[in-house]
Amino acid sequence: MYCPFCRNPDSRVVDSRMADDGSAIRRRRQCPECGRRFTTVETTSLSVIKRSGVGEPFSRSKVINGVRKACQGRPVSEDDLALLAQEVEEQIRSSGAAEIDAHEVGLVILGPLQKLDQVAYLRFASVYQAFESLEDFESAIALLRQEEDAQALPAKGARNTAKSPL
């Protein structure tokens, strides 16, 4: 790392701290030549490969903007969207890949969005998965109902197995 003041190619790390929810490291450095201190921030790079083959840095704001359109008129706050984007980024980064297809980003979005708001999920899925007919919507709704029923069964079973006080 070159010193920004005297361009010396050497520096010493004085302090390191986590930043941005652990996705970056902030380092205070000192130049042995001029003695001045400066800060660097280290992050891992994550590139999204678009259909055209062009890569661009992952952006939470692009995730939020894409999902915001599906959430118009729904009871979803900006905080909910920010948390969804954070969850999407964490899932993608946990895969360990430095590059990910844009299509894969969309697939990762679908999971958290389904938990957040089912109507917004259907809107997003209809565009993202290119629904072409009413049958596409009907099958997506049927799948949502199946998943909802499957989640409700364990909860009912837990209540029925409770022993009666009598």
mmCIF file with all atom_site columns, C-alpha atoms in Angstrom:
data_model
loop_
_atom_site.group_PDB
_atom_site.id
_atom_site.type_symbol
_atom_site.label_atom_id
_atom_site.label_alt_id
_atom_site.label_comp_id
_atom_site.label_asym_id
_atom_site.label_entity_id
_atom_site.label_seq_id
_atom_site.pdbx_PDB_ins_code
_atom_site.Cartn_x
_atom_site.Cartn_y
_atom_site.Cartn_z
_atom_site.occupancy
_atom_site.B_iso_or_equiv
_atom_site.pdbx_formal_charge
_atom_site.auth_seq_id
_atom_site.auth_comp_id
_atom_site.auth_asym_id
_atom_site.auth_atom_id
_atom_site.pdbx_PDB_model_num
ATOM 1   C CA . MET A 1 1   ? 0.000   0.000   0.000   1.00 0.00 ? 1   MET A CA 1
ATOM 2   C CA . TYR A 1 2   ? 1.517   3.292   -1.085  1.00 0.00 ? 2   TYR A CA 1
ATOM 3   C CA . CYS A 1 3   ? 1.482   6.154   1.390   1.00 0.00 ? 3   CYS A CA 1
ATOM 4   C CA . PRO A 1 4   ? -0.941  8.773   -0.001  1.00 0.00 ? 4   PRO A CA 1
ATOM 5   C CA . PHE A 1 5   ? 1.325   11.559  1.264   1.00 0.00 ? 5   PHE A CA 1
ATOM 6   C CA . CYS A 1 6   ? 4.867   10.600  0.241   1.00 0.00 ? 6   CYS A CA 1
ATOM 7   C CA . ARG A 1 7   ? 4.195   7.604   -2.078  1.00 0.00 ? 7   ARG A CA 1
ATOM 8   C CA . ASN A 1 8   ? 6.440   5.313   -0.015  1.00 0.00 ? 8   ASN A CA 1
ATOM 9   C CA . PRO A 1 9   ? 5.525   1.697   -0.968  1.00 0.00 ? 9   PRO A CA 1
ATOM 10  C CA . ASP A 1 10  ? 5.639   0.467   2.638   1.00 0.00 ? 10  ASP A CA 1
ATOM 11  C CA . SER A 1 11  ? 3.309   1.025   5.587   1.00 0.00 ? 11  SER A CA 1
ATOM 12  C CA . ARG A 1 12  ? 2.690   -0.505  9.003   1.00 0.00 ? 12  ARG A CA 1
ATOM 13  C CA . VAL A 1 13  ? -0.763  -1.513  10.289  1.00 0.00 ? 13  VAL A CA 1
ATOM 14  C CA . VAL A 1 14  ? -1.436  0.261   13.597  1.00 0.00 ? 14  VAL A CA 1
ATOM 15  C CA . ASP A 1 15  ? -5.040  -0.849  14.184  1.00 0.00 ? 15  ASP A CA 1
ATOM 16  C CA . SER A 1 16  ? -7.615  -3.146  12.481  1.00 0.00 ? 16  SER A CA 1
ATOM 17  C CA . ARG A 1 17  ? -11.376 -3.153  13.065  1.00 0.00 ? 17  ARG A CA 1
ATOM 18  C CA . MET A 1 18  ? -14.447 -4.713  11.512  1.00 0.00 ? 18  MET A CA 1
ATOM 19  C CA . ALA A 1 19  ? -16.685 -2.331  9.590   1.00 0.00 ? 19  ALA A CA 1
ATOM 20  C CA . ASP A 1 20  ? -20.002 -2.531  7.713   1.00 0.00 ? 20  ASP A CA 1
ATOM 21  C CA . ASP A 1 21  ? -21.473 -5.451  9.673   1.00 0.00 ? 21  ASP A CA 1
ATOM 22  C CA . GLY A 1 22  ? -18.311 -7.497  9.284   1.00 0.00 ? 22  GLY A CA 1
ATOM 23  C CA . SER A 1 23  ? -18.168 -7.284  5.503   1.00 0.00 ? 23  SER A CA 1
ATOM 24  C CA . ALA A 1 24  ? -15.122 -4.989  5.570   1.00 0.00 ? 24  ALA A CA 1
ATOM 25  C CA . ILE A 1 25  ? -11.988 -4.377  7.603   1.00 0.00 ? 25  ILE A CA 1
ATOM 26  C CA . ARG A 1 26  ? -10.850 -0.848  8.433   1.00 0.00 ? 26  ARG A CA 1
ATOM 27  C CA . ARG A 1 27  ? -7.110  -0.511  8.952   1.00 0.00 ? 27  ARG A CA 1
ATOM 28  C CA . ARG A 1 28  ? -5.169  2.445   10.346  1.00 0.00 ? 28  ARG A CA 1
ATOM 29  C CA . ARG A 1 29  ? -1.704  2.511   8.795   1.00 0.00 ? 29  ARG A CA 1
ATOM 30  C CA . GLN A 1 30  ? 1.418   4.527   9.458   1.00 0.00 ? 30  GLN A CA 1
ATOM 31  C CA . CYS A 1 31  ? 4.092   5.334   6.924   1.00 0.00 ? 31  CYS A CA 1
ATOM 32  C CA . PRO A 1 32  ? 7.628   4.592   8.233   1.00 0.00 ? 32  PRO A CA 1
ATOM 33  C CA . GLU A 1 33  ? 9.058   7.256   5.884   1.00 0.00 ? 33  GLU A CA 1
ATOM 34  C CA . CYS A 1 34  ? 6.981   10.359  6.697   1.00 0.00 ? 34  CYS A CA 1
ATOM 35  C CA . GLY A 1 35  ? 5.304   9.117   9.894   1.00 0.00 ? 35  GLY A CA 1
ATOM 36  C CA . ARG A 1 36  ? 1.803   10.155  8.789   1.00 0.00 ? 36  ARG A CA 1
ATOM 37  C CA . ARG A 1 37  ? -1.235  7.949   9.331   1.00 0.00 ? 37  ARG A CA 1
ATOM 38  C CA . PHE A 1 38  ? -3.982  7.004   6.899   1.00 0.00 ? 38  PHE A CA 1
ATOM 39  C CA . THR A 1 39  ? -6.941  4.636   6.751   1.00 0.00 ? 39  THR A CA 1
ATOM 40  C CA . THR A 1 40  ? -7.660  1.823   4.299   1.00 0.00 ? 40  THR A CA 1
ATOM 41  C CA . VAL A 1 41  ? -10.785 -0.302  3.957   1.00 0.00 ? 41  VAL A CA 1
ATOM 42  C CA . GLU A 1 42  ? -10.578 -3.869  2.722   1.00 0.00 ? 42  GLU A CA 1
ATOM 43  C CA . THR A 1 43  ? -13.588 -5.618  1.256   1.00 0.00 ? 43  THR A CA 1
ATOM 44  C CA . THR A 1 44  ? -14.033 -8.757  -0.756  1.00 0.00 ? 44  THR A CA 1
ATOM 45  C CA . SER A 1 45  ? -15.172 -8.159  -4.287  1.00 0.00 ? 45  SER A CA 1
ATOM 46  C CA . LEU A 1 46  ? -18.352 -9.794  -5.534  1.00 0.00 ? 46  LEU A CA 1
ATOM 47  C CA . SER A 1 47  ? -19.194 -9.453  -9.215  1.00 0.00 ? 47  SER A CA 1
ATOM 48  C CA . VAL A 1 48  ? -22.546 -10.050 -10.844 1.00 0.00 ? 48  VAL A CA 1
ATOM 49  C CA . ILE A 1 49  ? -22.324 -11.404 -14.382 1.00 0.00 ? 49  ILE A CA 1
ATOM 50  C CA . LYS A 1 50  ? -25.169 -10.090 -16.516 1.00 0.00 ? 50  LYS A CA 1
ATOM 51  C CA . ARG A 1 51  ? -26.750 -11.934 -19.461 1.00 0.00 ? 51  ARG A CA 1
ATOM 52  C CA . SER A 1 52  ? -24.558 -9.951  -21.837 1.00 0.00 ? 52  SER A CA 1
ATOM 53  C CA . GLY A 1 53  ? -21.477 -11.387 -20.100 1.00 0.00 ? 53  GLY A CA 1
ATOM 54  C CA . VAL A 1 54  ? -20.488 -8.047  -18.581 1.00 0.00 ? 54  VAL A CA 1
ATOM 55  C CA . GLY A 1 55  ? -19.558 -8.104  -14.907 1.00 0.00 ? 55  GLY A CA 1
ATOM 56  C CA . GLU A 1 56  ? -20.383 -5.390  -12.404 1.00 0.00 ? 56  GLU A CA 1
ATOM 57  C CA . PRO A 1 57  ? -19.991 -5.096  -8.627  1.00 0.00 ? 57  PRO A CA 1
ATOM 58  C CA . PHE A 1 58  ? -22.833 -6.487  -6.499  1.00 0.00 ? 58  PHE A CA 1
ATOM 59  C CA . SER A 1 59  ? -25.098 -3.702  -5.292  1.00 0.00 ? 59  SER A CA 1
ATOM 60  C CA . ARG A 1 60  ? -27.622 -3.921  -2.461  1.00 0.00 ? 60  ARG A CA 1
ATOM 61  C CA . SER A 1 61  ? -29.345 -0.836  -3.864  1.00 0.00 ? 61  SER A CA 1
ATOM 62  C CA . LYS A 1 62  ? -30.057 -2.678  -7.128  1.00 0.00 ? 62  LYS A CA 1
ATOM 63  C CA . VAL A 1 63  ? -31.635 -5.522  -5.160  1.00 0.00 ? 63  VAL A CA 1
ATOM 64  C CA . ILE A 1 64  ? -33.737 -3.030  -3.191  1.00 0.00 ? 64  ILE A CA 1
ATOM 65  C CA . ASN A 1 65  ? -34.849 -1.155  -6.332  1.00 0.00 ? 65  ASN A CA 1
ATOM 66  C CA . GLY A 1 66  ? -35.843 -4.376  -8.080  1.00 0.00 ? 66  GLY A CA 1
ATOM 67  C CA . VAL A 1 67  ? -37.816 -5.662  -5.119  1.00 0.00 ? 67  VAL A CA 1
ATOM 68  C CA . ARG A 1 68  ? -39.345 -2.238  -4.363  1.00 0.00 ? 68  ARG A CA 1
ATOM 69  C CA . LYS A 1 69  ? -41.302 -2.386  -7.622  1.00 0.00 ? 69  LYS A CA 1
ATOM 70  C CA . ALA A 1 70  ? -42.826 -5.715  -6.618  1.00 0.00 ? 70  ALA A CA 1
ATOM 71  C CA . CYS A 1 71  ? -43.696 -4.307  -3.184  1.00 0.00 ? 71  CYS A CA 1
ATOM 72  C CA . GLN A 1 72  ? -45.579 -1.217  -4.391  1.00 0.00 ? 72  GLN A CA 1
ATOM 73  C CA . GLY A 1 73  ? -48.805 -0.855  -2.438  1.00 0.00 ? 73  GLY A CA 1
ATOM 74  C CA . ARG A 1 74  ? -47.814 -3.623  -0.016  1.00 0.00 ? 74  ARG A CA 1
ATOM 75  C CA . PRO A 1 75  ? -47.139 -3.202  3.727   1.00 0.00 ? 75  PRO A CA 1
ATOM 76  C CA . VAL A 1 76  ? -43.358 -3.425  3.276   1.00 0.00 ? 76  VAL A CA 1
ATOM 77  C CA . SER A 1 77  ? -41.099 -0.757  4.791   1.00 0.00 ? 77  SER A CA 1
ATOM 78  C CA . GLU A 1 78  ? -37.730 0.515   3.601   1.00 0.00 ? 78  GLU A CA 1
ATOM 79  C CA . ASP A 1 79  ? -36.177 -1.223  6.602   1.00 0.00 ? 79  ASP A CA 1
ATOM 80  C CA . ASP A 1 80  ? -37.723 -4.517  5.447   1.00 0.00 ? 80  ASP A CA 1
ATOM 81  C CA . LEU A 1 81  ? -36.189 -3.989  1.998   1.00 0.00 ? 81  LEU A CA 1
ATOM 82  C CA . ALA A 1 82  ? -32.784 -3.161  3.495   1.00 0.00 ? 82  ALA A CA 1
ATOM 83  C CA . LEU A 1 83  ? -32.878 -6.325  5.627   1.00 0.00 ? 83  LEU A CA 1
ATOM 84  C CA . LEU A 1 84  ? -33.889 -8.384  2.599   1.00 0.00 ? 84  LEU A CA 1
ATOM 85  C CA . ALA A 1 85  ? -30.979 -6.981  0.569   1.00 0.00 ? 85  ALA A CA 1
ATOM 86  C CA . GLN A 1 86  ? -28.598 -7.712  3.442   1.00 0.00 ? 86  GLN A CA 1
ATOM 87  C CA . GLU A 1 87  ? -29.874 -11.301 3.687   1.00 0.00 ? 87  GLU A CA 1
ATOM 88  C CA . VAL A 1 88  ? -29.476 -11.749 -0.080  1.00 0.00 ? 88  VAL A CA 1
ATOM 89  C CA . GLU A 1 89  ? -25.907 -10.432 0.025   1.00 0.00 ? 89  GLU A CA 1
ATOM 90  C CA . GLU A 1 90  ? -25.038 -12.649 3.002   1.00 0.00 ? 90  GLU A CA 1
ATOM 91  C CA . GLN A 1 91  ? -26.406 -15.740 1.242   1.00 0.00 ? 91  GLN A CA 1
ATOM 92  C CA . ILE A 1 92  ? -24.455 -14.955 -1.915  1.00 0.00 ? 92  ILE A CA 1
ATOM 93  C CA . ARG A 1 93  ? -21.221 -14.208 -0.048  1.00 0.00 ? 93  ARG A CA 1
ATOM 94  C CA . SER A 1 94  ? -21.578 -17.395 2.024   1.00 0.00 ? 94  SER A CA 1
ATOM 95  C CA . SER A 1 95  ? -21.365 -19.404 -1.198  1.00 0.00 ? 95  SER A CA 1
ATOM 96  C CA . GLY A 1 96  ? -17.731 -18.306 -1.419  1.00 0.00 ? 96  GLY A CA 1
ATOM 97  C CA . ALA A 1 97  ? -17.941 -17.427 -5.115  1.00 0.00 ? 97  ALA A CA 1
ATOM 98  C CA . ALA A 1 98  ? -16.311 -14.236 -6.366  1.00 0.00 ? 98  ALA A CA 1
ATOM 99  C CA . GLU A 1 99  ? -18.713 -14.082 -9.344  1.00 0.00 ? 99  GLU A CA 1
ATOM 100 C CA . ILE A 1 100 ? -22.400 -14.926 -9.598  1.00 0.00 ? 100 ILE A CA 1
ATOM 101 C CA . ASP A 1 101 ? -24.853 -14.854 -12.495 1.00 0.00 ? 101 ASP A CA 1
ATOM 102 C CA . ALA A 1 102 ? -27.570 -12.211 -12.336 1.00 0.00 ? 102 ALA A CA 1
ATOM 103 C CA . HIS A 1 103 ? -30.115 -15.017 -12.698 1.00 0.00 ? 103 HIS A CA 1
ATOM 104 C CA . GLU A 1 104 ? -28.760 -16.642 -9.531  1.00 0.00 ? 104 GLU A CA 1
ATOM 105 C CA . VAL A 1 105 ? -29.151 -13.346 -7.651  1.00 0.00 ? 105 VAL A CA 1
ATOM 106 C CA . GLY A 1 106 ? -32.822 -13.339 -8.635  1.00 0.00 ? 106 GLY A CA 1
ATOM 107 C CA . LEU A 1 107 ? -33.256 -16.888 -7.380  1.00 0.00 ? 107 LEU A CA 1
ATOM 108 C CA . VAL A 1 108 ? -31.676 -15.947 -4.058  1.00 0.00 ? 108 VAL A CA 1
ATOM 109 C CA . ILE A 1 109 ? -34.067 -12.959 -3.790  1.00 0.00 ? 109 ILE A CA 1
ATOM 110 C CA . LEU A 1 110 ? -37.120 -15.184 -4.163  1.00 0.00 ? 110 LEU A CA 1
ATOM 111 C CA . GLY A 1 111 ? -36.645 -16.983 -0.817  1.00 0.00 ? 111 GLY A CA 1
ATOM 112 C CA . PRO A 1 112 ? -36.495 -13.972 1.512   1.00 0.00 ? 112 PRO A CA 1
ATOM 113 C CA . LEU A 1 113 ? -39.153 -12.152 -0.522  1.00 0.00 ? 113 LEU A CA 1
ATOM 114 C CA . GLN A 1 114 ? -41.560 -15.073 -0.145  1.00 0.00 ? 114 GLN A CA 1
ATOM 115 C CA . LYS A 1 115 ? -41.161 -14.856 3.647   1.00 0.00 ? 115 LYS A CA 1
ATOM 116 C CA . LEU A 1 116 ? -41.571 -11.075 3.577   1.00 0.00 ? 116 LEU A CA 1
ATOM 117 C CA . ASP A 1 117 ? -44.709 -10.754 1.423   1.00 0.00 ? 117 ASP A CA 1
ATOM 118 C CA . GLN A 1 118 ? -46.372 -13.431 -0.733  1.00 0.00 ? 118 GLN A CA 1
ATOM 119 C CA . VAL A 1 119 ? -48.060 -10.971 -3.094  1.00 0.00 ? 119 VAL A CA 1
ATOM 120 C CA . ALA A 1 120 ? -44.777 -9.178  -3.738  1.00 0.00 ? 120 ALA A CA 1
ATOM 121 C CA . TYR A 1 121 ? -43.170 -12.604 -4.215  1.00 0.00 ? 121 TYR A CA 1
ATOM 122 C CA . LEU A 1 122 ? -45.727 -13.490 -6.909  1.00 0.00 ? 122 LEU A CA 1
ATOM 123 C CA . ARG A 1 123 ? -45.203 -10.153 -8.646  1.00 0.00 ? 123 ARG A CA 1
ATOM 124 C CA . PHE A 1 124 ? -41.420 -10.555 -8.637  1.00 0.00 ? 124 PHE A CA 1
ATOM 125 C CA . ALA A 1 125 ? -41.589 -14.215 -9.683  1.00 0.00 ? 125 ALA A CA 1
ATOM 126 C CA . SER A 1 126 ? -44.028 -13.434 -12.499 1.00 0.00 ? 126 SER A CA 1
ATOM 127 C CA . VAL A 1 127 ? -41.542 -11.040 -14.084 1.00 0.00 ? 127 VAL A CA 1
ATOM 128 C CA . TYR A 1 128 ? -38.380 -12.871 -13.104 1.00 0.00 ? 128 TYR A CA 1
ATOM 129 C CA . GLN A 1 129 ? -39.582 -16.321 -14.154 1.00 0.00 ? 129 GLN A CA 1
ATOM 130 C CA . ALA A 1 130 ? -41.458 -14.905 -17.190 1.00 0.00 ? 130 ALA A CA 1
ATOM 131 C CA . PHE A 1 131 ? -44.956 -16.156 -16.391 1.00 0.00 ? 131 PHE A CA 1
ATOM 132 C CA . GLU A 1 132 ? -46.829 -16.404 -19.679 1.00 0.00 ? 132 GLU A CA 1
ATOM 133 C CA . SER A 1 133 ? -50.296 -17.582 -18.684 1.00 0.00 ? 133 SER A CA 1
ATOM 134 C CA . LEU A 1 134 ? -52.787 -17.799 -15.869 1.00 0.00 ? 134 LEU A CA 1
ATOM 135 C CA . GLU A 1 135 ? -51.698 -21.398 -15.354 1.00 0.00 ? 135 GLU A CA 1
ATOM 136 C CA . ASP A 1 136 ? -48.224 -20.151 -14.404 1.00 0.00 ? 136 ASP A CA 1
ATOM 137 C CA . PHE A 1 137 ? -49.785 -17.969 -11.698 1.00 0.00 ? 137 PHE A CA 1
ATOM 138 C CA . GLU A 1 138 ? -52.079 -20.773 -10.566 1.00 0.00 ? 138 GLU A CA 1
ATOM 139 C CA . SER A 1 139 ? -49.225 -23.246 -10.207 1.00 0.00 ? 139 SER A CA 1
ATOM 140 C CA . ALA A 1 140 ? -47.141 -20.688 -8.266  1.00 0.00 ? 140 ALA A CA 1
ATOM 141 C CA . ILE A 1 141 ? -50.090 -20.005 -5.941  1.00 0.00 ? 141 ILE A CA 1
ATOM 142 C CA . ALA A 1 142 ? -50.693 -23.748 -5.495  1.00 0.00 ? 142 ALA A CA 1
ATOM 143 C CA . LEU A 1 143 ? -47.035 -24.198 -4.557  1.00 0.00 ? 143 LEU A CA 1
ATOM 144 C CA . LEU A 1 144 ? -47.272 -21.365 -2.016  1.00 0.00 ? 144 LEU A CA 1
ATOM 145 C CA . ARG A 1 145 ? -50.370 -22.992 -0.495  1.00 0.00 ? 145 ARG A CA 1
ATOM 146 C CA . GLN A 1 146 ? -48.618 -26.360 -0.273  1.00 0.00 ? 146 GLN A CA 1
ATOM 147 C CA . GLU A 1 147 ? -45.666 -24.810 1.522   1.00 0.00 ? 147 GLU A CA 1
ATOM 148 C CA . GLU A 1 148 ? -47.974 -22.918 3.863   1.00 0.00 ? 148 GLU A CA 1
ATOM 149 C CA . ASP A 1 149 ? -49.914 -26.112 4.664   1.00 0.00 ? 149 ASP A CA 1
ATOM 150 C CA . ALA A 1 150 ? -46.672 -28.022 5.252   1.00 0.00 ? 150 ALA A CA 1
ATOM 151 C CA . GLN A 1 151 ? -45.539 -25.374 7.739   1.00 0.00 ? 151 GLN A CA 1
ATOM 152 C CA . ALA A 1 152 ? -48.919 -25.394 9.499   1.00 0.00 ? 152 ALA A CA 1
ATOM 153 C CA . LEU A 1 153 ? -48.931 -29.182 10.035  1.00 0.00 ? 153 LEU A CA 1
ATOM 154 C CA . PRO A 1 154 ? -46.029 -29.337 12.526  1.00 0.00 ? 154 PRO A CA 1
ATOM 155 C CA . ALA A 1 155 ? -47.571 -26.489 14.524  1.00 0.00 ? 155 ALA A CA 1
ATOM 156 C CA . LYS A 1 156 ? -50.924 -28.314 14.741  1.00 0.00 ? 156 LYS A CA 1
ATOM 157 C CA . GLY A 1 157 ? -49.190 -31.569 15.643  1.00 0.00 ? 157 GLY A CA 1
ATOM 158 C CA . ALA A 1 158 ? -47.335 -29.883 18.487  1.00 0.00 ? 158 ALA A CA 1
ATOM 159 C CA . ARG A 1 159 ? -50.591 -28.568 19.938  1.00 0.00 ? 159 ARG A CA 1
ATOM 160 C CA . ASN A 1 160 ? -52.374 -31.929 19.663  1.00 0.00 ? 160 ASN A CA 1
ATOM 161 C CA . THR A 1 161 ? -49.584 -33.839 21.429  1.00 0.00 ? 161 THR A CA 1
ATOM 162 C CA . ALA A 1 162 ? -49.754 -31.629 24.502  1.00 0.00 ? 162 ALA A CA 1
ATOM 163 C CA . LYS A 1 163 ? -51.096 -33.583 27.480  1.00 0.00 ? 163 LYS A CA 1
ATOM 164 C CA . SER A 1 164 ? -54.424 -32.632 28.897  1.00 0.00 ? 164 SER A CA 1
ATOM 165 C CA . PRO A 1 165 ? -54.362 -31.483 32.543  1.00 0.00 ? 165 PRO A CA 1
ATOM 166 C CA . LEU A 1 166 ? -57.227 -33.896 33.272  1.00 0.00 ? 166 LEU A CA 1
#
